[in-house]
Amino acid sequence: MAYEDLRDWIAALERAGELRRITTEVDPILEITEITDRVSKGGRASSPGGSALLFENIKGHPGHQVLINQFGSARRMNLALEVNSLDEIADRIRHFMDVKSPQGFLDKVKMLPMLAEMGQFFPKTVSTGPCKEVIRKDNFSLDWFPILQCWPKDAGRFITLPCVITRDPKTGKRNVGCYRLQVYDERTTALHWQRQKIGAEHYREALRRAAAQSDVGAGVPARASVDIMARSSGGAVLAEGQRPAGKMEVAVAIGTDPAVTFSSIVPAPPDVEEYLIAGFLRQKPVELVKCETVDLEVPATSEIVLEGHVHLDELRTEGPFGDHTGFYSLEDLYPVFHLSCITHRKNPIYATTIVGKPPMEDAWMGKAVERIFLPLMKLTIPELVDINLPVEGIFHNLMIVSIKKSYPGQARKVMNAIWSLGQAMFTKCIIVVDEDINVQDIGDVTLKVLNHIDPERDIQFTLGPIDSLDHASRLPNYGSKMGIDATRKWASEGFTRPWPDEILMDSKTKALVESKWKKLAKELGLE
């Protein structure tokens, strides 16, 4: 059964022996980060990632609780999504993708159970929910909540695990994204949606529409949209001269059930709502309630809900922030989120996370995305066999890909295909190998890649969008990427030299030694 809410999930963690309750007083300013960082990096070999932590004695916030590291191990990711292996979810996705067009009446009848199952995943709106236990439209403050300052040079306190809900001004579709919020004061925050994220695109679409409808547009809507994008660098700076005004509504849910929280980080296609993905993951629809002051819906069982808007003609400096790259992301301009209402459960539990040098909690979430969404990548790139986003590569810095090579130049085709896929566009380095190499075995990959490449011939560079967190690119959000073709080269690719065999022992000798190995191992001191 799906977890009803965050509290149901916490109870499940405790039953599984995956939760530690901390009653020692701790400070949300830096101290919780230091404790959690030690736990996530210092787990026993048998349980890497340490335990989920529930801090129950927060300095300056009596009665409050902070949940952190809830997804911080392979076992907890499986528990969160209620599977024994993440491959189960990938198989379910593959099952739905394998549906063929019905050829006759019997085929249509056979599809009915699957269609009925899919119908169960769609979110449903309910009249009220636990997140409405306390409603504050006047007397409210972000200072009530134990929001962390994570690292010493952070610009302040940051909400780090929010589900930020926006609506596409053009289609009306909702998006749920995990974008950090820097707290400016008791009623305003920054809204750090990176330039290429869907929330930022909703903001840009609102900006385009406002420009088209204002004097700035001068009666030519399309020209006005192009002009405001160029003058504001896609909403990244305030345009010089005339600029359109207006607001865009935003809601933020904190402390949702694990499927909803996880869905906020997945690289879903823009037309697929994260609430639907969450319903698919939990095999039960997400219940939503209408907000009090904005026209948006939020998960009914959320611990805390923030409602408000951003102005289209207001940006403010956000950052620095100690990020998952292991370095501070630099300060930049982002929209300002003005709160109009806070609703919450009685005695709300504040769910948060920290990021920094890997491995940390986000590493396990990222690996889950890697495994679950491989079937979707194969829809576009069918020759893919497997992928590995090494934790040490911070996910968007390195992707290792194995392919079933069928024609010359295919590795380079795959690189360009990956760079055209949603958030995969940020991948700084792509290594492509043949299908006989296990991309999860970094030692084997290193051996084969460095043996197989001629650097001048097999490395290519290209320019394009770069992750906002990349501090090394020549310009913010724009820079170079590298692809390495480490597949075996063919004569049709201009390689005419012999290709040597890999050193492998013959099966007869291996079997002979295996039959003696127990005795040998004892004599060799290996037991």
Short mmCIF file of C-alpha atoms in Angstrom, two decimals:
data_model
loop_
_atom_site.label_atom_id
_atom_site.label_comp_id
_atom_site.label_asym_id
_atom_site.label_seq_id
_atom_site.Cartn_x
_atom_site.Cartn_y
_atom_site.Cartn_z
CA MET A 1 0.00 0.00 0.00
CA ALA A 2 1.19 3.51 -0.81
CA TYR A 3 2.44 5.67 2.05
CA GLU A 4 -0.35 8.04 3.00
CA ASP A 5 1.97 10.87 4.00
CA LEU A 6 5.39 11.74 5.39
CA ARG A 7 4.44 10.42 8.84
CA ASP A 8 3.43 7.04 7.44
CA TRP A 9 6.81 6.94 5.65
CA ILE A 10 8.68 7.81 8.87
CA ALA A 11 6.87 4.99 10.67
CA ALA A 12 7.91 2.58 7.90
CA LEU A 13 11.52 3.72 8.18
CA GLU A 14 11.43 3.11 11.91
CA ARG A 15 9.93 -0.38 11.51
CA ALA A 16 12.69 -1.21 9.03
CA GLY A 17 15.41 -0.08 11.43
CA GLU A 18 16.36 2.73 9.04
CA LEU A 19 15.58 5.73 11.30
CA ARG A 20 17.44 7.26 14.21
CA ARG A 21 15.69 9.72 16.54
CA ILE A 22 18.07 12.37 17.85
CA THR A 23 17.09 13.97 21.16
CA THR A 24 20.31 15.93 21.73
CA GLU A 25 19.76 19.65 21.11
CA VAL A 26 21.09 20.67 17.69
CA ASP A 27 21.28 23.98 15.85
CA PRO A 28 19.74 24.27 12.35
CA ILE A 29 22.53 26.72 11.55
CA LEU A 30 25.41 24.52 10.29
CA GLU A 31 25.28 21.89 13.06
CA ILE A 32 22.63 19.62 11.52
CA THR A 33 24.62 19.67 8.27
CA GLU A 34 27.83 18.60 9.98
CA ILE A 35 26.09 15.76 11.80
CA THR A 36 24.26 14.55 8.69
CA ASP A 37 27.38 14.80 6.52
CA ARG A 38 29.26 12.55 8.94
CA VAL A 39 26.41 10.05 8.99
CA SER A 40 25.94 9.92 5.20
CA LYS A 41 29.66 9.46 4.55
CA GLY A 42 30.45 7.29 7.57
CA GLY A 43 27.90 4.50 7.32
CA ARG A 44 29.10 0.96 7.93
CA ALA A 45 30.27 -1.04 4.91
CA SER A 46 27.15 -3.17 5.30
CA SER A 47 24.88 -0.09 5.23
CA PRO A 48 26.44 2.76 3.21
CA GLY A 49 24.67 6.09 3.55
CA GLY A 50 23.97 5.75 7.26
CA SER A 51 20.47 6.13 8.72
CA ALA A 52 17.61 8.52 8.14
CA LEU A 53 17.65 11.09 10.94
CA LEU A 54 14.76 12.67 12.83
CA PHE A 55 16.00 15.55 14.97
CA GLU A 56 13.54 16.17 17.82
CA ASN A 57 15.26 18.91 19.82
CA ILE A 58 15.94 21.92 17.59
CA LYS A 59 17.61 24.98 19.07
CA GLY A 60 15.26 27.95 18.87
CA HIS A 61 12.34 25.80 17.65
CA PRO A 62 10.86 23.89 20.61
CA GLY A 63 8.46 21.15 19.60
CA HIS A 64 9.65 21.05 15.98
CA GLN A 65 11.20 18.07 14.20
CA VAL A 66 13.54 17.88 11.21
CA LEU A 67 13.71 14.83 8.91
CA ILE A 68 16.86 14.44 6.80
CA ASN A 69 18.70 11.71 4.84
CA GLN A 70 15.39 9.93 4.25
CA PHE A 71 16.51 8.70 0.79
CA GLY A 72 20.18 8.28 1.70
CA SER A 73 20.79 4.60 0.86
CA ALA A 74 19.91 2.05 -1.80
CA ARG A 75 17.65 0.23 0.65
CA ARG A 76 15.74 3.38 1.60
CA MET A 77 15.23 4.31 -2.06
CA ASN A 78 13.68 0.88 -2.58
CA LEU A 79 11.56 1.32 0.54
CA ALA A 80 10.47 4.78 -0.57
CA LEU A 81 9.21 3.45 -3.89
CA GLU A 82 7.96 0.18 -2.34
CA VAL A 83 10.01 -2.19 -4.48
CA ASN A 84 12.70 -4.78 -3.87
CA SER A 85 14.70 -3.42 -6.78
CA LEU A 86 14.48 -0.24 -8.84
CA ASP A 87 14.51 -2.49 -11.92
CA GLU A 88 10.91 -3.41 -11.00
CA ILE A 89 9.84 0.15 -11.80
CA ALA A 90 11.89 0.17 -15.00
CA ASP A 91 10.14 -3.08 -15.99
CA ARG A 92 6.72 -1.53 -15.31
CA ILE A 93 7.62 1.43 -17.51
CA ARG A 94 8.87 -0.95 -20.20
CA HIS A 95 5.60 -2.92 -19.94
CA PHE A 96 3.50 0.17 -20.65
CA MET A 97 5.78 1.23 -23.51
CA ASP A 98 5.49 -2.18 -25.18
CA VAL A 99 1.74 -1.74 -25.80
CA LYS A 100 0.97 -2.20 -29.50
CA SER A 101 -1.97 -0.68 -31.36
CA PRO A 102 -4.98 -3.03 -31.07
CA GLN A 103 -5.64 -4.87 -34.33
CA GLY A 104 -9.13 -6.10 -33.53
CA PHE A 105 -11.91 -6.37 -30.97
CA LEU A 106 -10.11 -9.01 -28.87
CA ASP A 107 -6.95 -6.90 -28.74
CA LYS A 108 -9.01 -3.96 -27.49
CA VAL A 109 -10.62 -6.10 -24.80
CA LYS A 110 -7.18 -7.29 -23.67
CA MET A 111 -6.08 -3.67 -23.27
CA LEU A 112 -8.94 -2.74 -20.93
CA PRO A 113 -7.23 -3.90 -17.69
CA MET A 114 -4.12 -1.89 -18.55
CA LEU A 115 -6.15 1.20 -19.39
CA ALA A 116 -8.06 0.83 -16.13
CA GLU A 117 -4.76 0.54 -14.25
CA MET A 118 -3.40 3.68 -15.92
CA GLY A 119 -6.56 5.54 -14.97
CA GLN A 120 -5.80 4.91 -11.30
CA PHE A 121 -2.62 6.97 -11.47
CA PHE A 122 -4.21 10.34 -12.26
CA PRO A 123 -4.36 12.78 -9.33
CA LYS A 124 -7.71 13.61 -7.78
CA THR A 125 -8.82 16.78 -6.06
CA VAL A 126 -10.37 16.50 -2.59
CA SER A 127 -12.15 19.14 -0.55
CA THR A 128 -9.60 19.38 2.24
CA GLY A 129 -6.67 17.59 3.82
CA PRO A 130 -4.18 17.56 6.70
CA CYS A 131 -2.18 20.44 5.19
CA LYS A 132 -5.19 22.66 5.99
CA GLU A 133 -5.17 21.95 9.73
CA VAL A 134 -3.71 25.42 10.29
CA ILE A 135 -4.37 28.25 7.79
CA ARG A 136 -2.56 31.58 8.16
CA LYS A 137 -3.22 34.40 5.71
CA ASP A 138 -2.16 37.28 7.91
CA ASN A 139 0.02 36.41 10.88
CA PHE A 140 2.70 34.09 9.48
CA SER A 141 6.47 33.87 9.22
CA LEU A 142 9.07 31.58 7.70
CA ASP A 143 11.05 32.06 10.88
CA TRP A 144 8.69 29.62 12.60
CA PHE A 145 10.29 26.71 10.78
CA PRO A 146 13.75 25.19 11.49
CA ILE A 147 15.14 26.04 8.04
CA LEU A 148 18.81 25.13 7.74
CA GLN A 149 21.88 27.11 6.89
CA CYS A 150 23.93 24.28 5.44
CA TRP A 151 27.47 25.58 4.89
CA PRO A 152 29.53 28.45 6.34
CA LYS A 153 29.61 30.63 3.19
CA ASP A 154 25.95 30.10 2.26
CA ALA A 155 24.12 33.39 1.76
CA GLY A 156 21.65 32.42 4.48
CA ARG A 157 19.08 29.76 5.25
CA PHE A 158 17.79 27.64 2.36
CA ILE A 159 14.71 25.47 1.90
CA THR A 160 16.36 22.55 0.11
CA LEU A 161 13.70 19.86 -0.45
CA PRO A 162 10.61 21.76 -1.64
CA CYS A 163 8.09 20.70 -4.25
CA VAL A 164 7.61 23.93 -6.21
CA ILE A 165 4.33 23.96 -8.14
CA THR A 166 3.69 26.22 -11.13
CA ARG A 167 1.25 26.19 -14.04
CA ASP A 168 2.08 26.58 -17.73
CA PRO A 169 0.38 29.85 -18.80
CA LYS A 170 -0.12 28.39 -22.28
CA THR A 171 -1.43 24.85 -21.62
CA GLY A 172 -2.54 24.98 -17.98
CA LYS A 173 -0.44 21.89 -17.16
CA ARG A 174 1.15 21.85 -13.71
CA ASN A 175 4.80 21.25 -12.99
CA VAL A 176 6.37 20.11 -9.73
CA GLY A 177 10.09 20.85 -9.45
CA CYS A 178 12.62 20.71 -6.63
CA TYR A 179 14.11 24.22 -6.67
CA ARG A 180 15.87 25.60 -3.61
CA LEU A 181 14.58 28.75 -1.90
CA GLN A 182 16.91 31.17 -0.10
CA VAL A 183 15.08 32.83 2.79
CA TYR A 184 15.40 36.62 2.59
CA ASP A 185 13.04 37.45 5.44
CA GLU A 186 9.91 36.13 7.11
CA ARG A 187 7.77 36.46 3.94
CA THR A 188 10.09 36.40 0.90
CA THR A 189 12.56 33.95 -0.63
CA ALA A 190 14.54 33.57 -3.82
CA LEU A 191 13.26 30.99 -6.28
CA HIS A 192 16.23 29.18 -7.79
CA TRP A 193 14.83 27.46 -10.81
CA GLN A 194 17.76 26.88 -13.13
CA ARG A 195 17.34 28.45 -16.55
CA GLN A 196 16.52 25.24 -18.41
CA LYS A 197 14.04 23.85 -15.85
CA ILE A 198 10.29 23.73 -16.52
CA GLY A 199 9.42 26.19 -13.74
CA ALA A 200 11.74 28.73 -15.36
CA GLU A 201 10.07 28.11 -18.72
CA HIS A 202 6.66 28.82 -17.15
CA TYR A 203 8.12 32.10 -15.88
CA ARG A 204 9.47 32.94 -19.35
CA GLU A 205 6.14 32.11 -20.96
CA ALA A 206 4.41 34.45 -18.52
CA LEU A 207 7.01 37.11 -19.42
CA ARG A 208 6.41 36.59 -23.15
CA ARG A 209 2.66 36.89 -22.73
CA ALA A 210 2.94 40.00 -20.60
CA ALA A 211 5.22 41.58 -23.21
CA ALA A 212 2.82 40.70 -26.02
CA GLN A 213 -0.11 42.25 -24.16
CA SER A 214 1.65 45.45 -23.08
CA ASP A 215 2.84 48.59 -24.79
CA VAL A 216 6.22 46.89 -25.07
CA GLY A 217 4.66 44.62 -27.69
CA ALA A 218 3.72 47.50 -30.01
CA GLY A 219 0.98 45.35 -31.55
CA VAL A 220 3.26 42.51 -32.76
CA PRO A 221 3.05 39.72 -30.13
CA ALA A 222 5.63 37.36 -31.70
CA ARG A 223 8.15 40.16 -32.14
CA ALA A 224 7.53 41.30 -28.56
CA SER A 225 8.20 37.78 -27.26
CA VAL A 226 11.47 37.52 -29.15
CA ASP A 227 12.49 41.00 -28.04
CA ILE A 228 11.85 40.49 -24.33
CA MET A 229 13.69 37.15 -24.37
CA ALA A 230 16.72 38.75 -26.06
CA ARG A 231 16.77 41.84 -23.83
CA SER A 232 16.37 39.82 -20.62
CA SER A 233 18.60 36.87 -21.69
CA GLY A 234 15.65 34.56 -21.25
CA GLY A 235 14.50 36.11 -17.98
CA ALA A 236 17.97 35.92 -16.43
CA VAL A 237 18.36 39.70 -16.09
CA LEU A 238 15.99 42.65 -15.96
CA ALA A 239 15.65 44.09 -19.45
CA GLU A 240 16.87 47.62 -19.98
CA GLY A 241 14.18 50.13 -20.87
CA GLN A 242 10.53 49.15 -21.02
CA ARG A 243 9.67 45.81 -19.53
CA PRO A 244 6.32 44.13 -18.83
CA ALA A 245 4.90 43.82 -15.34
CA GLY A 246 2.70 41.15 -13.86
CA LYS A 247 2.71 38.17 -11.51
CA MET A 248 2.98 34.41 -11.72
CA GLU A 249 1.45 32.24 -9.02
CA VAL A 250 3.59 29.70 -7.17
CA ALA A 251 2.94 27.15 -4.42
CA VAL A 252 5.51 25.20 -2.43
CA ALA A 253 4.82 21.91 -0.64
CA ILE A 254 7.29 20.72 2.01
CA GLY A 255 7.16 17.30 3.64
CA THR A 256 5.24 15.27 1.06
CA ASP A 257 5.04 11.49 0.79
CA PRO A 258 8.21 9.95 -0.71
CA ALA A 259 6.79 9.29 -4.19
CA VAL A 260 5.76 12.94 -4.62
CA THR A 261 9.10 14.21 -3.31
CA PHE A 262 11.03 11.89 -5.62
CA SER A 263 8.84 12.82 -8.59
CA SER A 264 9.84 16.47 -8.17
CA ILE A 265 13.45 15.63 -9.14
CA VAL A 266 12.81 13.31 -12.10
CA PRO A 267 13.54 14.58 -15.62
CA ALA A 268 9.97 14.15 -16.83
CA PRO A 269 8.87 15.35 -20.28
CA PRO A 270 7.15 18.77 -20.01
CA ASP A 271 3.76 17.32 -20.99
CA VAL A 272 3.75 14.71 -18.21
CA GLU A 273 2.70 16.02 -14.80
CA GLU A 274 4.79 14.93 -11.84
CA TYR A 275 1.59 14.18 -9.91
CA LEU A 276 0.87 11.49 -12.53
CA ILE A 277 4.40 10.10 -12.18
CA ALA A 278 3.95 9.99 -8.41
CA GLY A 279 0.67 8.13 -8.87
CA PHE A 280 2.44 5.62 -11.12
CA LEU A 281 5.22 5.12 -8.58
CA ARG A 282 2.91 4.72 -5.59
CA GLN A 283 0.24 2.81 -7.58
CA LYS A 284 -2.37 5.11 -6.12
CA PRO A 285 -3.51 8.63 -7.08
CA VAL A 286 -2.10 11.67 -5.33
CA GLU A 287 -4.84 13.57 -3.50
CA LEU A 288 -4.70 17.32 -4.09
CA VAL A 289 -6.34 20.32 -2.44
CA LYS A 290 -6.84 23.83 -3.77
CA CYS A 291 -4.64 26.52 -2.35
CA GLU A 292 -6.17 29.35 -0.34
CA THR A 293 -4.79 32.37 -2.21
CA VAL A 294 -3.52 31.06 -5.57
CA ASP A 295 -5.07 28.95 -8.32
CA LEU A 296 -2.91 25.89 -7.80
CA GLU A 297 -3.29 22.45 -6.23
CA VAL A 298 -0.93 20.90 -3.69
CA PRO A 299 -0.68 17.42 -2.12
CA ALA A 300 -3.34 17.24 0.58
CA THR A 301 -1.09 15.51 3.10
CA SER A 302 1.84 17.96 2.86
CA GLU A 303 3.35 19.02 6.17
CA ILE A 304 3.76 22.67 5.11
CA VAL A 305 2.44 24.67 2.14
CA LEU A 306 3.69 28.11 1.09
CA GLU A 307 1.53 30.14 -1.31
CA GLY A 308 2.40 33.27 -3.22
CA HIS A 309 3.70 34.73 -6.45
CA VAL A 310 6.72 36.10 -8.27
CA HIS A 311 6.78 39.46 -10.05
CA LEU A 312 7.82 39.40 -13.71
CA ASP A 313 9.82 42.60 -13.29
CA GLU A 314 11.72 41.71 -10.11
CA LEU A 315 14.95 39.75 -9.69
CA ARG A 316 17.26 39.63 -6.70
CA THR A 317 20.68 38.19 -5.92
CA GLU A 318 20.55 34.55 -4.74
CA GLY A 319 23.50 32.58 -3.36
CA PRO A 320 26.22 31.58 -2.83
CA PHE A 321 25.09 28.09 -1.84
CA GLY A 322 27.16 25.00 -1.01
CA ASP A 323 26.05 22.72 -3.83
CA HIS A 324 26.21 19.07 -4.85
CA THR A 325 29.26 19.76 -7.00
CA GLY A 326 31.29 20.06 -3.80
CA PHE A 327 31.77 23.78 -4.44
CA TYR A 328 29.67 26.87 -3.72
CA SER A 329 27.42 27.79 -6.62
CA LEU A 330 27.96 31.46 -7.39
CA GLU A 331 25.48 34.23 -6.69
CA ASP A 332 23.12 35.12 -9.51
CA LEU A 333 19.79 36.84 -10.15
CA TYR A 334 16.55 34.94 -9.59
CA PRO A 335 12.85 35.79 -9.11
CA VAL A 336 11.58 36.72 -5.64
CA PHE A 337 8.82 34.57 -4.12
CA HIS A 338 6.36 36.69 -2.11
CA LEU A 339 4.28 34.65 0.33
CA SER A 340 0.57 35.36 0.67
CA CYS A 341 -0.37 32.42 2.91
CA ILE A 342 1.06 29.51 4.87
CA THR A 343 -0.94 26.39 5.71
CA HIS A 344 0.42 23.45 7.65
CA ARG A 345 -0.34 20.44 9.76
CA LYS A 346 -0.39 20.73 13.52
CA ASN A 347 3.19 20.27 14.76
CA PRO A 348 4.55 20.03 11.20
CA ILE A 349 7.64 17.96 10.46
CA TYR A 350 10.19 19.89 8.40
CA ALA A 351 11.70 17.66 5.69
CA THR A 352 15.01 18.81 4.25
CA THR A 353 18.25 17.63 2.68
CA ILE A 354 21.81 18.82 2.35
CA VAL A 355 24.10 18.65 -0.65
CA GLY A 356 27.89 18.90 -0.90
CA LYS A 357 30.82 16.66 -1.72
CA PRO A 358 29.52 13.20 -2.64
CA PRO A 359 28.40 10.75 -1.55
CA MET A 360 25.34 12.29 0.07
CA GLU A 361 21.61 11.72 0.03
CA ASP A 362 21.15 13.14 -3.46
CA ALA A 363 23.57 10.51 -4.84
CA TRP A 364 21.08 7.73 -4.09
CA MET A 365 18.21 9.73 -5.58
CA GLY A 366 20.24 10.36 -8.73
CA LYS A 367 21.13 6.68 -9.12
CA ALA A 368 17.44 5.83 -8.78
CA VAL A 369 16.63 8.22 -11.64
CA GLU A 370 19.37 6.56 -13.70
CA ARG A 371 17.93 3.06 -13.29
CA ILE A 372 14.25 3.95 -13.57
CA PHE A 373 14.45 6.14 -16.65
CA LEU A 374 16.78 4.01 -18.76
CA PRO A 375 13.78 2.50 -20.64
CA LEU A 376 12.60 6.01 -21.56
CA MET A 377 16.05 6.91 -22.88
CA LYS A 378 15.95 3.76 -24.99
CA LEU A 379 12.77 5.02 -26.67
CA THR A 380 14.83 7.74 -28.31
CA ILE A 381 18.17 5.90 -28.41
CA PRO A 382 17.26 2.22 -28.98
CA GLU A 383 20.89 1.08 -29.28
CA LEU A 384 21.51 1.93 -25.61
CA VAL A 385 22.41 -1.09 -23.50
CA ASP A 386 23.18 0.56 -20.15
CA ILE A 387 24.28 3.87 -18.64
CA ASN A 388 26.22 4.87 -15.55
CA LEU A 389 26.24 8.32 -13.99
CA PRO A 390 29.08 7.93 -11.46
CA VAL A 391 28.40 9.66 -8.16
CA GLU A 392 31.86 11.20 -8.26
CA GLY A 393 31.01 12.76 -11.62
CA ILE A 394 28.14 14.71 -10.00
CA PHE A 395 25.76 13.10 -12.53
CA HIS A 396 25.84 15.90 -15.10
CA ASN A 397 29.64 15.89 -15.42
CA LEU A 398 30.07 12.30 -16.66
CA MET A 399 27.88 9.70 -18.35
CA ILE A 400 29.25 6.30 -19.39
CA VAL A 401 27.14 4.63 -22.07
CA SER A 402 27.29 1.16 -23.62
CA ILE A 403 25.71 0.63 -27.02
CA LYS A 404 25.00 -2.14 -29.51
CA LYS A 405 27.05 -0.75 -32.38
CA SER A 406 25.63 -1.41 -35.84
CA TYR A 407 27.12 1.18 -38.19
CA PRO A 408 30.12 3.52 -38.43
CA GLY A 409 29.92 6.76 -36.50
CA GLN A 410 27.12 5.47 -34.27
CA ALA A 411 28.90 6.45 -31.05
CA ARG A 412 28.90 10.09 -32.13
CA LYS A 413 25.25 9.88 -33.08
CA VAL A 414 24.51 8.61 -29.56
CA MET A 415 26.46 11.48 -27.97
CA ASN A 416 24.41 14.05 -29.88
CA ALA A 417 21.18 12.24 -29.07
CA ILE A 418 21.99 12.36 -25.35
CA TRP A 419 22.82 16.07 -25.55
CA SER A 420 19.35 16.62 -27.03
CA LEU A 421 17.51 14.86 -24.17
CA GLY A 422 16.04 17.13 -21.48
CA GLN A 423 18.35 17.48 -18.49
CA ALA A 424 20.90 15.19 -20.22
CA MET A 425 21.78 18.25 -22.30
CA PHE A 426 24.02 19.31 -19.38
CA THR A 427 26.25 16.24 -19.54
CA LYS A 428 29.78 17.62 -19.72
CA CYS A 429 31.54 14.38 -20.68
CA ILE A 430 30.04 11.33 -22.43
CA ILE A 431 32.02 8.11 -22.85
CA VAL A 432 30.58 5.55 -25.29
CA VAL A 433 31.72 1.91 -25.12
CA ASP A 434 30.67 -1.34 -26.74
CA GLU A 435 28.01 -3.61 -25.25
CA ASP A 436 30.56 -6.13 -23.91
CA ILE A 437 31.80 -3.62 -21.32
CA ASN A 438 30.01 -3.36 -17.97
CA VAL A 439 29.57 0.39 -17.51
CA GLN A 440 28.94 -0.12 -13.78
CA ASP A 441 32.49 -1.49 -13.37
CA ILE A 442 34.60 1.69 -13.31
CA GLY A 443 37.84 -0.29 -13.22
CA ASP A 444 36.96 -2.20 -16.38
CA VAL A 445 35.71 0.97 -18.08
CA THR A 446 38.95 2.79 -17.27
CA LEU A 447 41.09 -0.08 -18.59
CA LYS A 448 39.15 -0.46 -21.84
CA VAL A 449 38.58 3.22 -22.60
CA LEU A 450 42.20 4.26 -22.12
CA ASN A 451 43.36 1.31 -24.23
CA HIS A 452 40.80 1.80 -27.00
CA ILE A 453 41.07 5.49 -27.81
CA ASP A 454 43.31 7.53 -30.03
CA PRO A 455 42.65 10.92 -28.39
CA GLU A 456 42.84 13.11 -31.49
CA ARG A 457 40.63 10.79 -33.50
CA ASP A 458 38.11 9.74 -30.84
CA ILE A 459 37.43 12.88 -28.80
CA GLN A 460 35.00 15.50 -30.06
CA PHE A 461 33.95 18.84 -28.60
CA THR A 462 30.74 20.77 -28.96
CA LEU A 463 29.20 23.94 -27.57
CA GLY A 464 25.79 24.22 -25.94
CA PRO A 465 23.79 24.71 -22.73
CA ILE A 466 25.71 24.00 -19.53
CA ASP A 467 24.37 23.44 -16.03
CA SER A 468 23.97 26.66 -14.05
CA LEU A 469 26.11 25.12 -11.30
CA ASP A 470 29.12 24.72 -13.61
CA HIS A 471 31.63 27.29 -12.38
CA ALA A 472 34.24 26.40 -15.03
CA SER A 473 32.27 27.18 -18.21
CA ARG A 474 33.35 30.20 -20.25
CA LEU A 475 29.99 31.88 -19.68
CA PRO A 476 27.16 31.18 -17.22
CA ASN A 477 24.91 28.45 -18.63
CA TYR A 478 26.90 28.16 -21.88
CA GLY A 479 30.09 26.25 -22.61
CA SER A 480 31.74 23.20 -24.16
CA LYS A 481 31.13 19.48 -23.78
CA MET A 482 33.25 16.47 -24.67
CA GLY A 483 32.40 13.09 -26.14
CA ILE A 484 34.75 10.10 -26.22
CA ASP A 485 34.15 7.29 -28.69
CA ALA A 486 35.77 4.31 -26.96
CA THR A 487 34.05 1.68 -29.11
CA ARG A 488 36.11 -0.69 -31.23
CA LYS A 489 36.92 1.07 -34.50
CA TRP A 490 35.92 -0.51 -37.79
CA ALA A 491 37.56 -0.51 -41.21
CA SER A 492 34.58 1.53 -42.44
CA GLU A 493 35.60 4.16 -39.88
CA GLY A 494 39.12 4.31 -41.32
CA PHE A 495 40.80 1.87 -38.88
CA THR A 496 42.75 -0.78 -40.80
CA ARG A 497 45.15 -2.11 -38.17
CA PRO A 498 44.56 -5.50 -36.47
CA TRP A 499 42.59 -5.34 -33.18
CA PRO A 500 44.18 -7.54 -30.48
CA ASP A 501 42.30 -10.08 -28.37
CA GLU A 502 41.69 -9.39 -24.70
CA ILE A 503 43.74 -11.54 -22.29
CA LEU A 504 41.43 -14.23 -20.86
CA MET A 505 42.20 -17.63 -19.36
CA ASP A 506 40.72 -20.65 -21.14
CA SER A 507 37.70 -22.32 -19.51
CA LYS A 508 39.45 -25.71 -19.02
CA THR A 509 42.22 -24.22 -16.89
CA LYS A 510 39.77 -22.06 -14.95
CA ALA A 511 37.67 -25.14 -14.11
CA LEU A 512 40.77 -27.09 -13.03
CA VAL A 513 41.92 -24.36 -10.65
CA GLU A 514 38.37 -23.89 -9.36
CA SER A 515 38.27 -27.55 -8.34
CA LYS A 516 41.41 -27.02 -6.23
CA TRP A 517 40.67 -23.50 -5.04
CA LYS A 518 39.35 -24.30 -1.58
CA LYS A 519 42.59 -26.03 -0.61
CA LEU A 520 44.73 -23.46 -2.46
CA ALA A 521 42.97 -20.55 -0.81
CA LYS A 522 43.77 -22.00 2.62
CA GLU A 523 47.42 -22.53 1.72
CA LEU A 524 47.61 -19.03 0.23
CA GLY A 525 46.14 -17.49 3.38
CA LEU A 526 43.08 -16.22 1.55
CA GLU A 527 40.58 -17.77 3.99
#
